PDB file of C-alpha atoms in Angstrom:
ATOM      1  CA  MET D 147     145.223  20.857 -51.450  1.00 45.00           C
ATOM      2  CA  THR D 148     144.256  17.374 -50.287  1.00 46.00           C
ATOM      3  CA  GLN D 149     146.267  15.783 -47.589  1.00 47.00           C
ATOM      4  CA  ASP D 150     145.880  12.890 -45.136  1.00 48.00           C
ATOM      5  CA  ARG D 151     145.002  14.780 -41.962  1.00 49.00           C
ATOM      6  CA  SER D 152     146.132  11.978 -39.672  1.00 46.00           C
ATOM      7  CA  GLY D 153     149.600  12.399 -41.117  1.00 45.00           C
ATOM      8  CA  THR D 154     150.279   8.677 -40.839  1.00 47.00           C
ATOM      9  CA  GLY D 155     149.267   7.642 -44.322  1.00 48.00           C
ATOM     10  CA  LEU D 156     147.012   4.948 -42.824  1.00 50.00           C
ATOM     11  CA  ASP D 157     143.574   4.551 -44.323  1.00 58.00           C
ATOM     12  CA  ARG D 158     141.079   5.818 -41.742  1.00 55.00           C
ATOM     13  CA  ARG D 159     138.632   3.007 -42.341  1.00 56.00           C
ATOM     14  CA  ALA D 160     141.354   0.410 -41.788  1.00 55.00           C
ATOM     15  CA  VAL D 161     142.342   2.045 -38.510  1.00 52.00           C
ATOM     16  CA  LEU D 162     138.722   2.233 -37.361  1.00 51.00           C
ATOM     17  CA  GLY D 163     138.183  -1.405 -38.331  1.00 52.00           C
ATOM     18  CA  ALA D 164     141.232  -2.499 -36.371  1.00 51.00           C
ATOM     19  CA  VAL D 165     140.110  -0.554 -33.295  1.00 49.00           C
ATOM     20  CA  LEU D 166     136.617  -2.047 -33.453  1.00 48.00           C
ATOM     21  CA  THR D 167     138.071  -5.543 -33.734  1.00 45.00           C
ATOM     22  CA  LEU D 168     140.228  -4.952 -30.661  1.00 46.00           C
ATOM     23  CA  VAL D 169     137.236  -3.701 -28.694  1.00 46.00           C
ATOM     24  CA  ALA D 170     134.924  -6.477 -29.838  1.00 43.00           C
ATOM     25  CA  LEU D 171     137.230  -9.452 -29.306  1.00 43.00           C
ATOM     26  CA  PRO D 172     137.312  -9.715 -25.483  1.00 45.00           C
ATOM     27  CA  ALA D 173     133.523  -9.401 -25.187  1.00 45.00           C
ATOM     28  CA  ALA D 174     132.924 -12.008 -27.883  1.00 38.00           C
ATOM     29  CA  GLY D 175     135.410 -14.348 -26.208  1.00 39.00           C
ATOM     30  CA  GLN D 176     133.646 -14.057 -22.851  1.00 50.00           C
ATOM     31  CA  ALA D 177     130.196 -14.528 -24.332  1.00 49.00           C
ATOM     32  CA  ALA D 178     131.294 -17.672 -26.127  1.00 53.00           C
ATOM     33  CA  ASP D 179     132.439 -19.192 -22.807  1.00 80.00           C
ATOM     34  CA  LEU D 180     129.048 -18.845 -21.128  1.00 92.00           C
ATOM     35  CA  LYS D 181     126.757 -21.836 -20.766  1.00 95.00           C
ATOM     36  CA  PRO D 182     123.430 -21.431 -22.607  1.00 96.00           C
ATOM     37  CA  GLU D 183     121.445 -21.325 -19.338  1.00 96.00           C
ATOM     38  CA  VAL D 184     123.689 -18.517 -18.054  1.00 97.00           C
ATOM     39  CA  GLU D 185     123.176 -16.544 -21.273  1.00 96.00           C
ATOM     40  CA  ALA D 186     119.420 -17.151 -21.020  1.00 96.00           C
ATOM     41  CA  ALA D 187     119.339 -15.924 -17.393  1.00 97.00           C
ATOM     42  CA  ILE D 188     121.259 -12.772 -18.346  1.00 97.00           C
ATOM     43  CA  ARG D 189     118.885 -12.120 -21.248  1.00 96.00           C
ATOM     44  CA  GLU D 190     115.869 -12.600 -18.980  1.00 96.00           C
ATOM     45  CA  GLN D 191     117.066 -10.254 -16.221  1.00 97.00           C
ATOM     46  CA  VAL D 192     119.215  -7.693 -18.039  1.00 97.00           C
ATOM     47  CA  GLY D 193     117.718  -7.735 -21.537  1.00 93.00           C
ATOM     48  CA  GLY D 194     119.492  -7.760 -24.850  1.00 90.00           C
ATOM     49  CA  ALA D 195     121.352  -4.431 -24.671  1.00 92.00           C
ATOM     50  CA  ALA D 196     125.081  -4.707 -25.361  1.00 94.00           C
ATOM     51  CA  ALA D 197     127.060  -4.357 -22.134  1.00 96.00           C
ATOM     52  CA  THR D 198     130.229  -2.307 -21.845  1.00 96.00           C
ATOM     53  CA  ASP D 199     133.133  -2.856 -19.458  1.00 96.00           C
ATOM     54  CA  GLY D 200     134.074  -0.144 -16.977  1.00 96.00           C
ATOM     55  CA  GLY D 201     132.205   1.966 -14.441  1.00 97.00           C
ATOM     56  CA  ILE D 202     131.377  -1.095 -12.347  1.00 98.00           C
ATOM     57  CA  ALA D 203     133.486  -2.938  -9.785  1.00 98.00           C
ATOM     58  CA  LEU D 204     133.021  -6.338  -8.162  1.00 97.00           C
ATOM     59  CA  ARG D 205     134.824  -7.008  -4.871  1.00 98.00           C
ATOM     60  CA  THR D 206     135.116 -10.667  -3.894  1.00 97.00           C
ATOM     61  CA  PRO D 207     137.674 -12.762  -2.042  1.00 97.00           C
ATOM     62  CA  GLU D 208     140.156 -14.456  -4.416  1.00 96.00           C
ATOM     63  CA  THR D 209     139.589 -17.643  -2.449  1.00 97.00           C
ATOM     64  CA  ALA D 210     136.443 -18.343  -0.440  1.00 96.00           C
ATOM     65  CA  GLU D 211     136.916 -20.876   2.381  1.00 94.00           C
ATOM     66  CA  ASN D 212     133.185 -21.580   2.513  1.00 95.00           C
ATOM     67  CA  GLY D 213     131.199 -21.468  -0.717  1.00 96.00           C
ATOM     68  CA  ALA D 214     127.954 -21.183   1.259  1.00 96.00           C
ATOM     69  CA  PHE D 215     128.746 -17.615   2.367  1.00 96.00           C
ATOM     70  CA  VAL D 216     130.891 -15.673  -0.070  1.00 97.00           C
ATOM     71  CA  PRO D 217     130.937 -11.910   0.580  1.00 98.00           C
ATOM     72  CA  VAL D 218     130.437  -9.861  -2.579  1.00 98.00           C
ATOM     73  CA  THR D 219     130.263  -6.085  -3.016  1.00 98.00           C
ATOM     74  CA  VAL D 220     129.241  -4.468  -6.289  1.00 98.00           C
ATOM     75  CA  SER D 221     129.714  -0.744  -6.775  1.00 98.00           C
ATOM     76  CA  VAL D 222     128.721   1.242  -9.827  1.00 98.00           C
ATOM     77  CA  HIS D 223     130.210   4.612 -10.704  1.00 97.00           C
ATOM     78  CA  SER D 224     127.173   6.903 -10.667  1.00 97.00           C
ATOM     79  CA  ALA D 225     126.271  10.227  -9.081  1.00 96.00           C
ATOM     80  CA  MET D 226     122.834   8.791  -8.202  1.00 96.00           C
ATOM     81  CA  ALA D 227     121.440  12.240  -8.979  1.00 94.00           C
ATOM     82  CA  GLY D 228     119.620  13.784 -11.927  1.00 91.00           C
ATOM     83  CA  ASP D 229     119.867  11.538 -14.986  1.00 91.00           C
ATOM     84  CA  ASP D 230     123.040   9.809 -13.782  1.00 96.00           C
ATOM     85  CA  ARG D 231     121.477   6.935 -11.878  1.00 97.00           C
ATOM     86  CA  CYS D 232     121.928   3.212 -11.635  1.00 98.00           C
ATOM     87  CA  ARG D 233     118.569   1.481 -11.667  1.00 97.00           C
ATOM     88  CA  ALA D 234     119.549  -2.109 -10.896  1.00 98.00           C
ATOM     89  CA  ILE D 235     122.388  -4.558 -10.383  1.00 98.00           C
ATOM     90  CA  HIS D 236     122.148  -8.227 -11.371  1.00 98.00           C
ATOM     91  CA  LEU D 237     124.459 -11.010 -10.209  1.00 98.00           C
ATOM     92  CA  PHE D 238     125.010 -14.367 -11.907  1.00 98.00           C
ATOM     93  CA  ALA D 239     127.042 -17.469 -11.084  1.00 97.00           C
ATOM     94  CA  THR D 240     128.528 -19.120 -14.186  1.00 97.00           C
ATOM     95  CA  ASN D 241     128.958 -22.610 -12.701  1.00 96.00           C
ATOM     96  CA  ASN D 242     126.214 -23.138 -10.117  1.00 96.00           C
ATOM     97  CA  PRO D 243     123.361 -25.630 -10.758  1.00 95.00           C
ATOM     98  CA  THR D 244     121.237 -22.530 -11.549  1.00 96.00           C
ATOM     99  CA  PRO D 245     122.866 -19.228 -12.601  1.00 97.00           C
ATOM    100  CA  GLY D 246     120.675 -16.659 -10.814  1.00 98.00           C
ATOM    101  CA  ILE D 247     122.058 -15.077  -7.618  1.00 98.00           C
ATOM    102  CA  ALA D 248     119.881 -11.967  -7.214  1.00 98.00           C
ATOM    103  CA  SER D 249     118.785  -8.631  -8.662  1.00 98.00           C
ATOM    104  CA  TYR D 250     118.921  -5.406  -6.631  1.00 98.00           C
ATOM    105  CA  SER D 251     117.070  -2.205  -7.509  1.00 98.00           C
ATOM    106  CA  PHE D 252     117.666   1.319  -6.261  1.00 98.00           C
ATOM    107  CA  GLY D 253     115.106   3.981  -5.352  1.00 97.00           C
ATOM    108  CA  ALA D 254     115.503   7.757  -5.114  1.00 95.00           C
ATOM    109  CA  GLY D 255     116.843   7.708  -1.542  1.00 97.00           C
ATOM    110  CA  ILE D 256     119.924   5.668  -2.385  1.00 98.00           C
ATOM    111  CA  ALA D 257     123.186   7.590  -1.863  1.00 98.00           C
ATOM    112  CA  ARG D 258     125.541   5.252  -3.726  1.00 98.00           C
ATOM    113  CA  ALA D 259     124.972   2.535  -6.333  1.00 98.00           C
ATOM    114  CA  GLU D 260     126.542  -0.101  -4.155  1.00 98.00           C
ATOM    115  CA  VAL D 261     125.338  -3.332  -2.566  1.00 98.00           C
ATOM    116  CA  SER D 262     127.069  -5.835  -0.258  1.00 98.00           C
ATOM    117  CA  VAL D 263     125.664  -9.351  -0.071  1.00 98.00           C
ATOM    118  CA  ARG D 264     126.618 -12.972   0.517  1.00 98.00           C
ATOM    119  CA  VAL D 265     126.307 -15.493  -2.266  1.00 98.00           C
ATOM    120  CA  ARG D 266     126.717 -19.240  -2.474  1.00 96.00           C
ATOM    121  CA  LEU D 267     128.997 -20.926  -4.938  1.00 97.00           C
ATOM    122  CA  ALA D 268     128.904 -24.673  -5.553  1.00 95.00           C
ATOM    123  CA  GLU D 269     132.520 -24.592  -6.761  1.00 95.00           C
ATOM    124  CA  GLY D 270     135.206 -22.165  -7.913  1.00 96.00           C
ATOM    125  CA  GLN D 271     133.840 -20.083 -10.784  1.00 97.00           C
ATOM    126  CA  THR D 272     133.350 -16.651 -12.295  1.00 97.00           C
ATOM    127  CA  ILE D 273     130.723 -14.282 -10.902  1.00 98.00           C
ATOM    128  CA  LEU D 274     129.181 -11.808 -13.362  1.00 98.00           C
ATOM    129  CA  ALA D 275     127.762  -8.431 -12.345  1.00 98.00           C
ATOM    130  CA  TYR D 276     125.595  -6.257 -14.614  1.00 98.00           C
ATOM    131  CA  ALA D 277     124.409  -2.719 -13.923  1.00 98.00           C
ATOM    132  CA  VAL D 278     121.429  -1.211 -15.739  1.00 98.00           C
ATOM    133  CA  MET D 279     121.625   2.582 -15.840  1.00 97.00           C
ATOM    134  CA  ALA D 280     118.751   5.072 -16.043  1.00 96.00           C
ATOM    135  CA  ASP D 281     119.605   5.858 -19.698  1.00 95.00           C
ATOM    136  CA  GLY D 282     119.207   2.166 -20.565  1.00 95.00           C
ATOM    137  CA  SER D 283     122.926   1.492 -20.954  1.00 96.00           C
ATOM    138  CA  VAL D 284     124.336  -1.681 -19.404  1.00 98.00           C
ATOM    139  CA  ARG D 285     127.730  -2.189 -17.737  1.00 98.00           C
ATOM    140  CA  ARG D 286     129.308  -5.475 -16.832  1.00 97.00           C
ATOM    141  CA  THR D 287     132.218  -6.941 -14.960  1.00 98.00           C
ATOM    142  CA  ALA D 288     133.370 -10.359 -13.811  1.00 97.00           C
ATOM    143  CA  ALA D 289     135.414 -11.831 -10.966  1.00 97.00           C
ATOM    144  CA  ARG D 290     136.910 -15.277 -10.574  1.00 97.00           C
ATOM    145  CA  VAL D 291     136.500 -16.835  -7.112  1.00 97.00           C
ATOM    146  CA  ALA D 292     138.240 -20.038  -5.974  1.00 97.00           C
ATOM    147  CA  VAL D 293     136.192 -22.051  -3.465  1.00 96.00           C
ATOM    148  CA  THR D 294     137.735 -24.347  -0.834  1.00 93.00           C
ATOM    149  CA  THR D 295     134.476 -25.999   0.356  1.00 89.00           C
ATOM    150  CA  GLY D 296     131.505 -25.741  -1.993  1.00 87.00           C
ATOM    151  CA  GLY D 297     128.218 -24.192  -0.866  1.00 82.00           C
ATOM    152  CA  CYS D 298     125.625 -26.960  -0.467  1.00 69.00           C
ATOM    153  CA  LEU D 299     123.276 -26.225  -3.346  1.00 65.00           C
ATOM    154  CA  THR D 300     122.750 -29.881  -4.185  1.00 58.00           C
TER     155      THR D 300
ATOM    156  CA  MET L 296     113.864 -19.166  12.705  1.00 63.00           C
ATOM    157  CA  THR L 297     113.041 -16.137  10.589  1.00 82.00           C
ATOM    158  CA  THR L 298     114.122 -13.275  12.808  1.00 88.00           C
ATOM    159  CA  PRO L 299     115.015 -10.125  10.870  1.00 96.00           C
ATOM    160  CA  ARG L 300     118.026  -8.177  12.077  1.00 97.00           C
ATOM    161  CA  ILE L 301     118.531  -4.648  10.842  1.00 97.00           C
ATOM    162  CA  ARG L 302     121.216  -2.100  11.557  1.00 97.00           C
ATOM    163  CA  VAL L 303     120.091   1.423  10.737  1.00 97.00           C
ATOM    164  CA  PRO L 304     121.528   4.524  12.388  1.00 97.00           C
ATOM    165  CA  ALA L 305     118.913   6.112  14.663  1.00 96.00           C
ATOM    166  CA  SER L 306     120.207   9.621  14.005  1.00 97.00           C
ATOM    167  CA  VAL L 307     121.900  10.976  10.872  1.00 97.00           C
ATOM    168  CA  LYS L 308     122.881  14.275   9.323  1.00 97.00           C
ATOM    169  CA  ALA L 309     120.761  15.458   6.393  1.00 97.00           C
ATOM    170  CA  GLY L 310     122.084  14.076   3.109  1.00 96.00           C
ATOM    171  CA  GLU L 311     124.805  11.997   4.754  1.00 96.00           C
ATOM    172  CA  ALA L 312     125.501   8.588   3.132  1.00 97.00           C
ATOM    173  CA  VAL L 313     124.644   5.918   5.688  1.00 98.00           C
ATOM    174  CA  GLU L 314     124.917   2.161   5.424  1.00 98.00           C
ATOM    175  CA  ILE L 315     121.822   0.085   6.142  1.00 98.00           C
ATOM    176  CA  ARG L 316     122.548  -3.553   6.942  1.00 98.00           C
ATOM    177  CA  THR L 317     119.915  -6.265   6.966  1.00 98.00           C
ATOM    178  CA  LEU L 318     119.929  -9.981   7.648  1.00 98.00           C
ATOM    179  CA  ILE L 319     117.216 -12.545   8.220  1.00 98.00           C
ATOM    180  CA  ASP L 320     117.666 -16.038   9.626  1.00 97.00           C
ATOM    181  CA  HIS L 321     116.356 -18.324   6.918  1.00 96.00           C
ATOM    182  CA  PRO L 322     117.508 -21.634   5.367  1.00 95.00           C
ATOM    183  CA  MET L 323     116.981 -20.478   1.744  1.00 96.00           C
ATOM    184  CA  GLU L 324     116.473 -24.086   0.661  1.00 95.00           C
ATOM    185  CA  THR L 325     116.630 -24.321  -3.116  1.00 95.00           C
ATOM    186  CA  GLY L 326     114.831 -27.662  -3.366  1.00 94.00           C
ATOM    187  CA  LEU L 327     117.897 -29.044  -5.147  1.00 91.00           C
ATOM    188  CA  ARG L 328     119.713 -30.313  -2.058  1.00 90.00           C
ATOM    189  CA  GLN L 329     119.725 -33.986  -1.024  1.00 88.00           C
ATOM    190  CA  GLN L 330     119.992 -35.108   2.584  1.00 87.00           C
ATOM    191  CA  THR L 331     120.154 -38.834   3.427  1.00 89.00           C
ATOM    192  CA  GLY L 332     118.722 -39.671   0.017  1.00 89.00           C
ATOM    193  CA  GLN L 333     115.773 -37.260   0.345  1.00 92.00           C
ATOM    194  CA  THR L 334     115.298 -33.952  -1.401  1.00 93.00           C
ATOM    195  CA  VAL L 335     115.058 -31.143   1.143  1.00 93.00           C
ATOM    196  CA  PRO L 336     111.849 -29.244   0.267  1.00 95.00           C
ATOM    197  CA  ARG L 337     112.251 -25.830  -1.338  1.00 96.00           C
ATOM    198  CA  ARG L 338     111.768 -22.858   0.951  1.00 96.00           C
ATOM    199  CA  MET L 339     113.024 -19.489  -0.273  1.00 97.00           C
ATOM    200  CA  ILE L 340     112.662 -15.816   0.458  1.00 98.00           C
ATOM    201  CA  THR L 341     112.409 -14.438  -3.068  1.00 98.00           C
ATOM    202  CA  ARG L 342     111.711 -10.766  -2.372  1.00 98.00           C
ATOM    203  CA  PHE L 343     113.140  -8.111  -0.072  1.00 98.00           C
ATOM    204  CA  GLU L 344     111.905  -4.520  -0.007  1.00 98.00           C
ATOM    205  CA  ALA L 345     112.894  -1.429   1.933  1.00 98.00           C
ATOM    206  CA  HIS L 346     110.666   1.635   1.898  1.00 98.00           C
ATOM    207  CA  ALA L 347     111.384   5.132   3.232  1.00 98.00           C
ATOM    208  CA  ASP L 348     108.098   6.698   4.433  1.00 98.00           C
ATOM    209  CA  GLY L 349     106.326   4.410   1.970  1.00 97.00           C
ATOM    210  CA  GLU L 350     108.518   5.300  -1.035  1.00 97.00           C
ATOM    211  CA  PRO L 351     110.559   2.482  -2.634  1.00 98.00           C
ATOM    212  CA  LEU L 352     114.142   2.758  -1.361  1.00 98.00           C
ATOM    213  CA  PHE L 353     115.735  -0.573  -2.240  1.00 98.00           C
ATOM    214  CA  ALA L 354     114.516  -3.984  -3.392  1.00 98.00           C
ATOM    215  CA  ALA L 355     116.030  -7.365  -4.104  1.00 98.00           C
ATOM    216  CA  ASP L 356     114.879 -10.500  -5.895  1.00 98.00           C
ATOM    217  CA  PHE L 357     116.738 -13.437  -4.404  1.00 98.00           C
ATOM    218  CA  ARG L 358     117.499 -16.503  -6.499  1.00 98.00           C
ATOM    219  CA  ASN L 359     119.207 -19.810  -5.698  1.00 97.00           C
ATOM    220  CA  GLY L 360     122.684 -18.264  -5.550  1.00 97.00           C
ATOM    221  CA  THR L 361     121.792 -16.063  -2.563  1.00 98.00           C
ATOM    222  CA  SER L 362     123.197 -17.527   0.652  1.00 97.00           C
ATOM    223  CA  ALA L 363     121.183 -18.827   3.602  1.00 96.00           C
ATOM    224  CA  ASN L 364     120.406 -16.094   6.168  1.00 97.00           C
ATOM    225  CA  PRO L 365     120.467 -13.546   3.349  1.00 98.00           C
ATOM    226  CA  TYR L 366     122.513 -10.457   4.157  1.00 98.00           C
ATOM    227  CA  VAL L 367     122.082  -7.245   2.186  1.00 98.00           C
ATOM    228  CA  ALA L 368     123.718  -3.879   2.859  1.00 98.00           C
ATOM    229  CA  PHE L 369     123.041  -0.698   0.890  1.00 98.00           C
ATOM    230  CA  ILE L 370     123.752   3.007   1.267  1.00 98.00           C
ATOM    231  CA  ALA L 371     120.972   5.556   1.679  1.00 98.00           C
ATOM    232  CA  ARG L 372     120.600   9.235   2.459  1.00 97.00           C
ATOM    233  CA  PHE L 373     117.850  11.025   4.311  1.00 98.00           C
ATOM    234  CA  THR L 374     116.846  14.664   4.088  1.00 97.00           C
ATOM    235  CA  LYS L 375     114.185  14.479   6.810  1.00 97.00           C
ATOM    236  CA  THR L 376     113.208  12.221   9.675  1.00 98.00           C
ATOM    237  CA  THR L 377     112.020   9.011   8.040  1.00 98.00           C
ATOM    238  CA  THR L 378     110.578   5.643   8.989  1.00 98.00           C
ATOM    239  CA  VAL L 379     112.293   2.838   7.062  1.00 98.00           C
ATOM    240  CA  THR L 380     110.264  -0.358   6.745  1.00 98.00           C
ATOM    241  CA  PHE L 381     111.650  -3.724   5.684  1.00 98.00           C
ATOM    242  CA  LEU L 382     109.761  -6.650   4.195  1.00 98.00           C
ATOM    243  CA  TRP L 383     110.981 -10.156   3.375  1.00 98.00           C
ATOM    244  CA  ARG L 384     108.513 -12.258   1.378  1.00 98.00           C
ATOM    245  CA  GLU L 385     108.805 -16.003   1.036  1.00 98.00           C
ATOM    246  CA  GLU L 386     107.847 -17.762  -2.181  1.00 97.00           C
ATOM    247  CA  ASP L 387     104.819 -19.301  -0.431  1.00 96.00           C
ATOM    248  CA  GLY L 388     103.571 -15.855   0.659  1.00 96.00           C
ATOM    249  CA  ARG L 389     104.819 -15.769   4.258  1.00 97.00           C
ATOM    250  CA  GLU L 390     106.043 -12.280   5.184  1.00 97.00           C
ATOM    251  CA  HIS L 391     108.448 -10.945   7.786  1.00 97.00           C
ATOM    252  CA  ARG L 392     108.735  -7.278   8.700  1.00 97.00           C
ATOM    253  CA  ALA L 393     110.886  -4.822  10.587  1.00 97.00           C
ATOM    254  CA  SER L 394     111.064  -1.042  10.814  1.00 97.00           C
ATOM    255  CA  GLN L 395     113.299   1.697  12.168  1.00 97.00           C
ATOM    256  CA  ARG L 396     112.881   5.437  12.566  1.00 98.00           C
ATOM    257  CA  VAL L 397     115.790   7.543  11.356  1.00 98.00           C
ATOM    258  CA  THR L 398     115.957  10.989  12.908  1.00 98.00           C
ATOM    259  CA  VAL L 399     117.585  13.709  10.848  1.00 97.00           C
ATOM    260  CA  ALA L 400     119.336  16.066  13.254  1.00 87.00           C
TER     261      ALA L 400
END
């Protein structure tokens, strides 16, 4: 006896296609918004692996009074033991004169995949954080920061 | 002008997660900034490294978006008494160092 095991009568390929479209759309939308030099900087530091959302958090103020010193904390969900390790975190500014903020790499003695730093932002913009894991997978997240007085980059 | 300041606990429990905070006084001039019509010359620390008894513990590559007086905090654990050494390297090769012994009780 042949029967649709999902019990919904929906074609499985159609459902899968719809799910993939839903997953792919936000990422494609964000990528399209990036300036070419930001994309190039990400490619140079992070590589070409597709990044997934989740497992990484970016803590920033919603509004930074002084763009010259904006506190940022990135934490990555990782046991930092065995194979479950975060190798590096990369930060990018999407609307500074140059996009690079910094890259941070973790050795064996690190207890948590977390780093707190201060960045400078020329104006209100989105900060991007990428985490490269020991298995080669890449996670990403973004945070919008409004800036009252821009950091003096130029 | 380039005085490192580090905050590392002198005594920890084995395996305990402890925060290590570092800061160095430095202008981190990008070479993009104008002052009274003149470009302020570039002067950047581009590399920071922390080692635990000589083993790589943490490292950072600073780019233009890192603030002046770069501050970095990270979380380490120690299983034995360890000497943590810190190095900040400027783009032109100048180096600044600090170190702290962490006793595991």
